[in-house]
Coordinates of C-alpha atoms in Angstrom, one line a residue:
M1 CA 0.0 0.0 0.0
M2 CA 1.3 3.5 -0.9
K3 CA 0.6 6.7 1.0
T4 CA -1.8 9.0 -0.9
H5 CA 0.0 12.0 -2.3
K6 CA -1.0 15.3 -0.8
T7 CA 0.1 18.8 -1.4
L8 CA 1.2 21.7 0.7
A9 CA -1.3 24.0 -0.9
I10 CA -2.9 26.4 1.6
L11 CA -6.5 25.5 2.1
S12 CA -9.2 28.2 2.3
L13 CA -10.5 28.8 5.8
S14 CA -14.1 29.4 7.0
L15 CA -15.7 30.1 10.3
L16 CA -17.5 27.0 11.4
V17 CA -20.4 27.9 13.6
A18 CA -22.5 25.3 15.4
A19 CA -25.3 26.4 17.7
C20 CA -26.5 24.2 20.5
N21 CA -29.9 24.9 22.1
D22 CA -31.1 23.2 25.3
D23 CA -34.7 24.1 24.4
K24 CA -35.6 21.3 22.1
K25 CA -39.2 22.6 21.7
N26 CA -38.0 25.4 19.5
E27 CA -34.8 24.6 17.7
N28 CA -35.0 27.9 15.7
V29 CA -34.2 29.8 18.8
Y30 CA -30.4 30.2 19.2
I31 CA -27.7 32.6 20.2
N32 CA -24.7 32.4 17.9
F33 CA -21.4 34.3 17.8
D34 CA -21.6 37.7 16.2
T35 CA -19.0 37.1 13.5
T36 CA -18.9 40.7 12.3
A37 CA -15.5 41.4 13.9
L38 CA -14.2 37.8 14.0
K39 CA -11.3 36.6 11.8
N40 CA -10.3 33.1 10.8
T41 CA -6.7 33.4 12.0
Y42 CA -5.0 35.3 14.8
S43 CA -1.4 35.8 16.1
I44 CA 0.0 36.2 19.5
G45 CA -0.7 39.7 20.8
E46 CA -3.8 40.2 18.7
T47 CA -7.2 40.8 20.4
I48 CA -10.3 38.7 19.7
D49 CA -13.5 40.8 19.7
L50 CA -16.3 38.8 21.3
G51 CA -20.0 39.1 21.1
V52 CA -23.2 37.1 20.4
S53 CA -26.2 37.6 18.2
P54 CA -29.6 36.0 19.2
S55 CA -32.0 34.8 16.6
K56 CA -34.9 36.8 18.2
E57 CA -35.3 39.5 20.8
M58 CA -34.6 38.1 24.2
T59 CA -33.0 39.2 27.5
I60 CA -29.6 37.7 27.9
D61 CA -28.3 37.5 31.5
S62 CA -24.6 36.9 30.8
V63 CA -22.2 35.3 28.3
E64 CA -19.1 33.3 29.0
Y65 CA -16.4 32.7 26.4
F66 CA -13.9 29.8 26.1
I67 CA -11.0 28.7 24.0
D68 CA -10.6 24.9 24.0
D69 CA -12.8 24.8 27.2
V70 CA -10.6 27.3 29.1
K71 CA -12.6 30.4 30.1
I72 CA -11.1 33.6 28.6
S73 CA -13.8 36.2 29.2
S74 CA -17.4 37.0 30.3
S75 CA -19.9 39.8 29.8
K76 CA -23.3 40.9 31.1
G77 CA -26.3 41.0 28.8
V78 CA -25.3 41.7 25.2
E79 CA -22.2 43.8 26.1
K80 CA -19.2 43.2 23.9
S81 CA -16.1 41.6 25.4
S82 CA -12.5 40.9 24.2
Y83 CA -9.5 38.7 24.8
T84 CA -5.9 39.4 24.0
I85 CA -3.9 36.4 23.0
T86 CA -0.7 36.3 25.1
D87 CA 0.5 32.8 25.6
M88 CA -1.1 30.0 23.6
K89 CA 0.0 27.1 21.4
F90 CA -0.2 27.6 17.6
G91 CA -2.9 25.7 15.7
P92 CA -6.6 25.2 15.5
K93 CA -8.7 26.3 18.5
V94 CA -12.4 26.0 19.4
L95 CA -13.9 29.3 20.4
K96 CA -17.0 28.8 22.4
S97 CA -19.7 31.0 23.9
I98 CA -22.3 30.0 26.5
A99 CA -25.2 32.5 26.9
Y100 CA -27.5 32.3 29.9
V101 CA -31.1 33.3 29.5
G102 CA -33.3 32.7 32.6
G103 CA -32.8 29.0 33.3
E104 CA -31.6 28.1 29.9
T105 CA -28.2 28.0 28.2
F106 CA -27.4 28.5 24.6
E107 CA -24.0 27.3 23.3
S108 CA -22.2 28.3 20.1
S109 CA -18.8 27.4 18.8
L110 CA -16.5 28.1 15.9
Q111 CA -13.0 27.3 14.8
I112 CA -10.1 29.8 14.6
K113 CA -6.4 29.3 14.1
I114 CA -3.5 30.8 16.1
L115 CA -0.6 31.3 13.7
P116 CA 2.8 33.0 13.8
N117 CA 3.1 36.4 12.3
I118 CA 6.7 35.9 11.2
P119 CA 7.2 34.5 7.7
N120 CA 9.6 31.6 7.2
E121 CA 13.0 32.1 5.7
E122 CA 14.1 30.3 2.5
W123 CA 17.4 28.6 2.8
T124 CA 19.5 27.0 0.0
Y125 CA 22.0 24.2 -0.2
T126 CA 25.3 23.4 -1.9
I127 CA 26.0 19.8 -3.1
L128 CA 29.4 18.6 -1.8
N129 CA 29.3 15.0 -2.9
T130 CA 27.2 12.5 -4.7
Y131 CA 27.1 8.8 -3.6
P132 CA 25.4 5.6 -4.7
H133 CA 22.1 4.6 -3.1
D134 CA 20.3 1.3 -3.2
T135 CA 17.5 1.6 -5.8
K136 CA 15.5 -1.1 -4.0
A137 CA 15.5 0.9 -0.7
Y138 CA 12.1 2.5 -0.3
T139 CA 13.5 5.0 2.2
Q140 CA 11.4 5.9 5.2
G141 CA 14.0 6.9 7.8
L142 CA 17.6 8.0 7.6
E143 CA 20.0 8.8 10.5
F144 CA 23.7 8.7 11.2
Y145 CA 25.1 6.4 14.0
G146 CA 28.8 7.3 14.1
D147 CA 30.2 6.9 10.6
I148 CA 27.4 4.7 9.3
L149 CA 23.8 5.3 8.2
I150 CA 20.8 3.7 9.8
E151 CA 18.2 3.4 7.1
S152 CA 14.6 2.2 7.5
T153 CA 12.8 1.1 4.4
G154 CA 9.1 0.2 3.6
N155 CA 7.3 -2.1 1.2
G156 CA 5.7 0.6 -0.8
V157 CA 4.8 -0.1 -4.4
S158 CA 6.7 2.0 -7.0
A159 CA 5.1 3.6 -10.1
A160 CA 6.4 0.6 -12.1
G161 CA 4.4 -1.7 -9.8
N162 CA 7.4 -3.2 -8.0
K163 CA 7.0 -3.7 -4.2
G164 CA 9.7 -2.9 -1.8
K165 CA 10.8 -4.8 1.3
S166 CA 10.6 -3.3 4.8
S167 CA 13.9 -3.5 6.6
I168 CA 16.2 -1.8 9.1
R169 CA 19.8 -1.7 7.8
K170 CA 23.2 -0.3 8.3
V171 CA 24.7 1.4 5.2
N172 CA 28.1 2.8 4.2
P173 CA 27.1 6.3 3.3
K174 CA 29.9 6.8 0.7
T175 CA 29.5 3.6 -1.2
G176 CA 25.8 2.7 -0.6
E177 CA 26.8 -0.8 0.5
V178 CA 24.4 -2.5 2.8
L179 CA 26.6 -3.6 5.7
Q180 CA 23.9 -5.3 7.8
I181 CA 20.1 -5.8 7.4
T182 CA 17.1 -7.2 9.1
E183 CA 14.1 -7.6 6.9
L184 CA 10.5 -7.5 8.1
D185 CA 7.5 -9.6 7.2
D186 CA 5.7 -8.6 4.1
S187 CA 2.6 -7.7 6.2
I188 CA 4.6 -4.8 7.8
F189 CA 5.2 -1.5 6.2
G190 CA 8.4 -0.1 7.9
E191 CA 8.5 3.6 8.5
G192 CA 10.7 6.2 10.2
A193 CA 13.5 5.2 12.6
T194 CA 15.9 6.8 15.1
V195 CA 18.7 5.8 17.5
F196 CA 18.0 6.4 21.2
N197 CA 20.1 5.1 24.1
N198 CA 22.0 2.8 21.8
K199 CA 18.8 1.1 20.5
I200 CA 17.2 1.6 17.1
Y201 CA 13.5 2.5 17.2
Q202 CA 11.4 2.0 14.1
L203 CA 7.8 2.8 13.4
T204 CA 5.3 0.9 11.3
Y205 CA 2.8 2.5 8.9
Q206 CA -0.5 0.8 9.8
N207 CA 0.4 -1.9 12.3
N208 CA 0.0 0.6 15.2
E209 CA 3.3 -0.4 16.8
G210 CA 6.9 0.4 16.9
Y211 CA 10.0 -1.9 17.2
V212 CA 13.2 -1.7 19.2
Y213 CA 16.3 -3.3 17.8
N214 CA 19.7 -4.2 19.2
I215 CA 22.1 -1.7 17.6
E216 CA 24.8 -4.2 17.1
T217 CA 22.9 -7.3 15.8
L218 CA 19.7 -5.6 14.4
T219 CA 17.7 -8.2 16.4
K220 CA 14.3 -7.0 17.3
E221 CA 14.0 -6.9 21.1
K222 CA 10.7 -5.2 21.8
T223 CA 7.4 -4.3 20.3
I224 CA 5.6 -1.2 21.7
P225 CA 2.0 -0.2 20.8
Y226 CA 1.2 3.4 19.9
F227 CA -0.6 5.6 22.4
R228 CA -3.7 5.5 20.2
Q229 CA -4.8 4.1 16.9
M230 CA -2.8 6.0 14.3
E231 CA -0.4 5.7 11.4
G232 CA 3.4 5.9 12.0
W233 CA 5.4 8.1 9.6
G234 CA 8.5 9.9 10.9
L235 CA 10.6 9.5 14.0
T236 CA 13.5 11.4 15.7
T237 CA 14.8 12.1 19.2
D238 CA 16.2 14.9 21.3
G239 CA 18.1 12.5 23.5
T240 CA 15.4 12.4 26.1
Y241 CA 12.1 11.9 24.2
L242 CA 11.0 10.6 20.8
Y243 CA 9.2 12.8 18.3
M244 CA 6.7 11.1 16.0
T245 CA 4.6 12.1 13.0
D246 CA 1.4 10.4 11.6
G247 CA 1.1 12.2 8.3
S248 CA -1.0 15.0 9.6
D249 CA 0.0 18.6 10.6
K250 CA 1.1 17.4 14.1
I251 CA 4.3 16.2 15.8
Y252 CA 3.9 14.1 18.9
K253 CA 6.4 14.1 21.8
I254 CA 6.4 10.6 23.3
N255 CA 8.2 8.5 25.9
A256 CA 10.6 6.0 24.5
D257 CA 9.8 3.2 27.0
D258 CA 6.1 2.9 26.3
F259 CA 5.2 5.4 23.5
S260 CA 2.9 7.3 25.8
K261 CA 2.2 10.8 24.7
V262 CA 3.9 13.7 26.5
D263 CA 2.8 16.6 24.3
E264 CA 1.9 17.5 20.8
I265 CA 2.4 20.5 18.6
Y266 CA 0.9 21.7 15.3
V267 CA 3.4 22.4 12.5
V268 CA 2.5 25.9 11.3
S269 CA 3.5 28.6 8.9
A270 CA 2.3 32.2 8.9
Q271 CA -0.5 31.1 6.5
N272 CA -1.8 27.8 7.9
T273 CA -1.0 24.6 9.6
V274 CA 1.3 22.4 7.4
P275 CA 0.1 18.9 6.5
T276 CA 1.9 15.6 5.6
V277 CA 4.8 16.1 8.0
N278 CA 6.9 13.0 7.4
E279 CA 10.6 12.0 8.0
L280 CA 12.3 13.8 10.9
E281 CA 15.8 14.7 12.0
W282 CA 16.8 16.5 15.2
V283 CA 19.6 19.0 14.6
N284 CA 21.0 21.5 17.1
G285 CA 17.6 21.9 18.9
K286 CA 15.5 22.1 15.8
I287 CA 13.5 19.5 13.9
Y288 CA 14.2 19.2 10.2
A289 CA 11.1 17.6 8.5
N290 CA 10.4 16.4 5.0
F291 CA 6.8 17.1 3.8
Y292 CA 5.6 14.0 2.0
G293 CA 5.0 14.3 -1.7
S294 CA 7.1 17.4 -2.0
N295 CA 10.8 18.2 -2.2
L296 CA 10.7 20.5 0.8
V297 CA 12.4 20.3 4.1
G298 CA 11.1 22.5 6.9
V299 CA 13.1 23.7 9.9
I300 CA 10.8 23.6 12.9
D301 CA 10.9 25.0 16.4
P302 CA 10.0 21.9 18.5
S303 CA 8.5 24.1 21.3
T304 CA 6.1 26.0 19.1
G305 CA 5.8 24.1 15.8
R306 CA 6.7 27.2 13.8
V307 CA 8.4 26.5 10.5
E308 CA 11.3 28.9 10.7
A309 CA 12.9 28.0 7.3
V310 CA 12.2 26.0 4.2
I311 CA 14.8 24.3 1.9
N312 CA 13.6 23.3 -1.6
F313 CA 15.5 20.2 -2.9
S314 CA 13.7 20.1 -6.3
N315 CA 16.8 20.6 -8.3
L316 CA 18.1 17.2 -7.2
L317 CA 15.6 15.4 -9.4
S318 CA 17.4 16.4 -12.5
L319 CA 20.6 14.6 -11.2
L320 CA 18.9 11.2 -10.9
S321 CA 18.8 8.4 -13.5
N322 CA 15.0 8.4 -13.6
H323 CA 14.6 4.7 -13.5
P324 CA 11.1 3.2 -13.4
D325 CA 11.0 2.5 -9.6
Q326 CA 12.1 6.0 -8.6
D327 CA 9.7 7.6 -6.1
V328 CA 9.5 10.8 -4.0
F329 CA 12.1 12.7 -2.1
N330 CA 12.4 11.3 1.5
G331 CA 15.3 10.8 3.9
I332 CA 17.5 13.4 5.6
A333 CA 20.4 12.6 7.9
Y334 CA 22.7 15.0 9.7
N335 CA 26.4 14.2 10.1
K336 CA 27.6 15.9 13.2
K337 CA 31.3 15.4 12.4
T338 CA 31.1 17.2 9.1
D339 CA 28.1 19.5 9.8
T340 CA 26.6 18.3 6.5
F341 CA 23.4 16.6 5.5
F342 CA 22.8 13.4 3.5
V343 CA 19.6 13.4 1.6
T344 CA 17.9 10.9 -0.8
G345 CA 14.6 9.5 -1.9
K346 CA 12.6 6.3 -2.2
N347 CA 14.3 4.0 -4.6
W348 CA 16.7 6.8 -5.7
D349 CA 20.0 5.7 -7.3
K350 CA 21.9 8.6 -5.6
M351 CA 22.4 10.1 -2.2
F352 CA 23.6 13.7 -1.9
E353 CA 25.9 15.2 0.8
V354 CA 24.9 18.9 1.1
K355 CA 25.8 21.9 3.1
I356 CA 22.8 24.0 4.2
N357 CA 23.1 27.7 3.5
K358 CA 21.2 29.8 6.1
N359 CA 20.4 32.8 3.9

């Protein structure tokens, strides 16, 4: 099974208003948000103007306002209110009002997004070296362990109809030689991988579990279920926690011992949340992430989710042999010794050592 290709196109936003009326005898009576002054997106420091609009003339006692069920403001009657955003995670939020009329309550909700007001930078790269890469490696994860590469592959089907083989392997980065390999059953689609505490952690696409391998023998030692039913995509570590993606616009911070969730962030730009976050690499306190189906790598602040910079690797495509099994760009590994990155793609015949230029 192959992942469905998605794009990074910015989707149009709309205010989603849903009224909830406790008086079931007259469902045409409601008190919704007054959307006159409301926007779809806000930034930290901006003020949200709050107010409600009843469907008919009535005496409203008071109104309470919430963001994700945390009370932010209140008002008497139909007085307007406001809330200045000071400290809040980026991403979608549910804005809710509860209006009190006599002994009845009228609830209304809508979705807004909190996004950064700083545009991302655009970085470039310089190719330093070009090395061979196994054209049968449907690359899902890539990471240095000393002088060798740990590469995780999946059993995706290429455009030519050939199916890959899921594996975890050690690779000579300069020759492409597979030094050691453990292959997975054909029922398992291998995904992202990382090295943590001298163990290799590997995700699976739809088996809802991750595997832990002995770093020396590549023998599987442990199977860990995910914290909920979800797909596994990319994986990295900051040395204390693991960071995992599921193909959405989120990155999950998880415990390595049991895959329990510690936290989550939305990956965001100044325009929207960014979907299809895939293969991850932790570099000097930032997360470098490939966005599936594109040739882009985003540099993400792991505490906020903001995409600080984007690197476009599209020019690499012209340097490939374009064989029938070649698939999308995927795989980014940072070499601490040389301060360079090794990047490749699924079934690519080449791997590129590049220097990132922070313009």
